[in-house]
mmCIF file of C-alpha atoms in Angstrom:
data_model
loop_
_atom_site.group_PDB
_atom_site.id
_atom_site.type_symbol
_atom_site.label_atom_id
_atom_site.label_comp_id
_atom_site.label_asym_id
_atom_site.label_seq_id
_atom_site.Cartn_x
_atom_site.Cartn_y
_atom_site.Cartn_z
ATOM 1 C CA MET A 1 -43.446 -49.840 -75.641
ATOM 2 C CA PHE A 2 -39.814 -49.924 -75.225
ATOM 3 C CA GLU A 3 -37.842 -48.853 -71.632
ATOM 4 C CA PHE A 4 -34.370 -46.856 -71.970
ATOM 5 C CA ASP A 5 -32.198 -49.799 -71.786
ATOM 6 C CA GLN A 6 -33.848 -52.161 -74.507
ATOM 7 C CA TYR A 7 -34.076 -49.164 -76.857
ATOM 8 C CA LEU A 8 -30.277 -48.330 -76.369
ATOM 9 C CA GLY A 9 -29.801 -52.204 -76.728
ATOM 10 C CA PHE A 10 -32.013 -51.945 -79.850
ATOM 11 C CA LEU A 11 -29.382 -49.008 -81.230
ATOM 12 C CA ALA A 12 -26.002 -51.103 -80.626
ATOM 13 C CA PHE A 13 -27.446 -53.933 -82.476
ATOM 14 C CA LEU A 14 -28.467 -52.153 -85.439
ATOM 15 C CA THR A 15 -24.823 -50.234 -85.140
ATOM 16 C CA ILE A 16 -23.094 -53.381 -85.179
ATOM 17 C CA LEU A 17 -25.347 -54.767 -87.890
ATOM 18 C CA THR A 18 -24.775 -51.839 -90.337
ATOM 19 C CA ILE A 19 -21.157 -51.855 -89.576
ATOM 20 C CA GLY A 20 -21.071 -55.178 -90.278
ATOM 21 C CA PHE A 21 -23.059 -54.837 -93.525
ATOM 22 C CA TRP A 22 -20.494 -52.103 -94.913
ATOM 23 C CA LEU A 23 -17.277 -54.089 -93.722
ATOM 24 C CA MET A 24 -18.567 -56.701 -95.752
ATOM 25 C CA ILE A 25 -19.024 -54.963 -98.693
ATOM 26 C CA PHE A 26 -15.918 -53.194 -98.576
ATOM 27 C CA LEU A 27 -14.090 -56.545 -98.026
ATOM 28 C CA LEU A 28 -16.155 -57.792 -101.271
ATOM 29 C CA THR A 29 -15.542 -55.021 -103.369
ATOM 30 C CA PHE A 30 -12.237 -53.795 -102.718
ATOM 31 C CA VAL A 31 -9.656 -56.026 -100.172
ATOM 32 C CA ILE A 32 -10.290 -59.438 -102.171
ATOM 33 C CA PRO A 33 -9.929 -58.341 -105.596
ATOM 34 C CA TYR A 34 -6.966 -56.526 -104.720
ATOM 35 C CA TRP A 35 -5.388 -58.986 -102.862
ATOM 36 C CA LEU A 36 -6.038 -61.825 -105.737
ATOM 37 C CA GLY A 37 -4.934 -59.544 -108.298
ATOM 38 C CA GLY A 38 -1.608 -58.992 -106.504
ATOM 39 C CA SER A 39 -1.510 -62.972 -106.115
ATOM 40 C CA ILE A 40 -1.905 -63.245 -110.196
ATOM 41 C CA ILE A 41 0.530 -60.625 -111.024
ATOM 42 C CA GLU A 42 3.231 -62.080 -108.630
ATOM 43 C CA LEU A 43 2.475 -65.632 -109.627
ATOM 44 C CA ILE A 44 3.334 -64.821 -113.060
ATOM 45 C CA LYS A 45 6.082 -62.837 -112.683
ATOM 46 C CA GLU A 46 7.191 -65.639 -110.268
ATOM 47 C CA LYS A 47 6.432 -67.926 -114.033
ATOM 48 C CA ARG A 48 8.707 -65.434 -116.488
ATOM 49 C CA ALA A 49 11.665 -65.387 -114.234
ATOM 50 C CA ALA A 50 11.991 -69.392 -114.124
ATOM 51 C CA ARG A 51 11.035 -68.796 -117.856
ATOM 52 C CA LYS A 52 13.679 -66.673 -118.382
ATOM 53 C CA ALA A 53 16.353 -68.445 -115.782
ATOM 54 C CA LYS A 54 15.583 -71.865 -117.707
ATOM 55 C CA ARG A 55 16.571 -69.668 -120.754
ATOM 56 C CA THR A 56 19.884 -68.725 -119.919
ATOM 57 C CA GLU A 57 21.160 -71.987 -118.516
#
């Protein structure tokens, strides 16, 4: 059915596919929300600082 080199190629393909799948799951569930949350918090801090600076003038 399969020769040994075809079997190794198939295993390499499955390994790369599995690593890519779990990397995408990790990015979508942890990294991107963390990045977006931090960006939103920084934007709010900048707006508060600008509003506070405008009041003190």
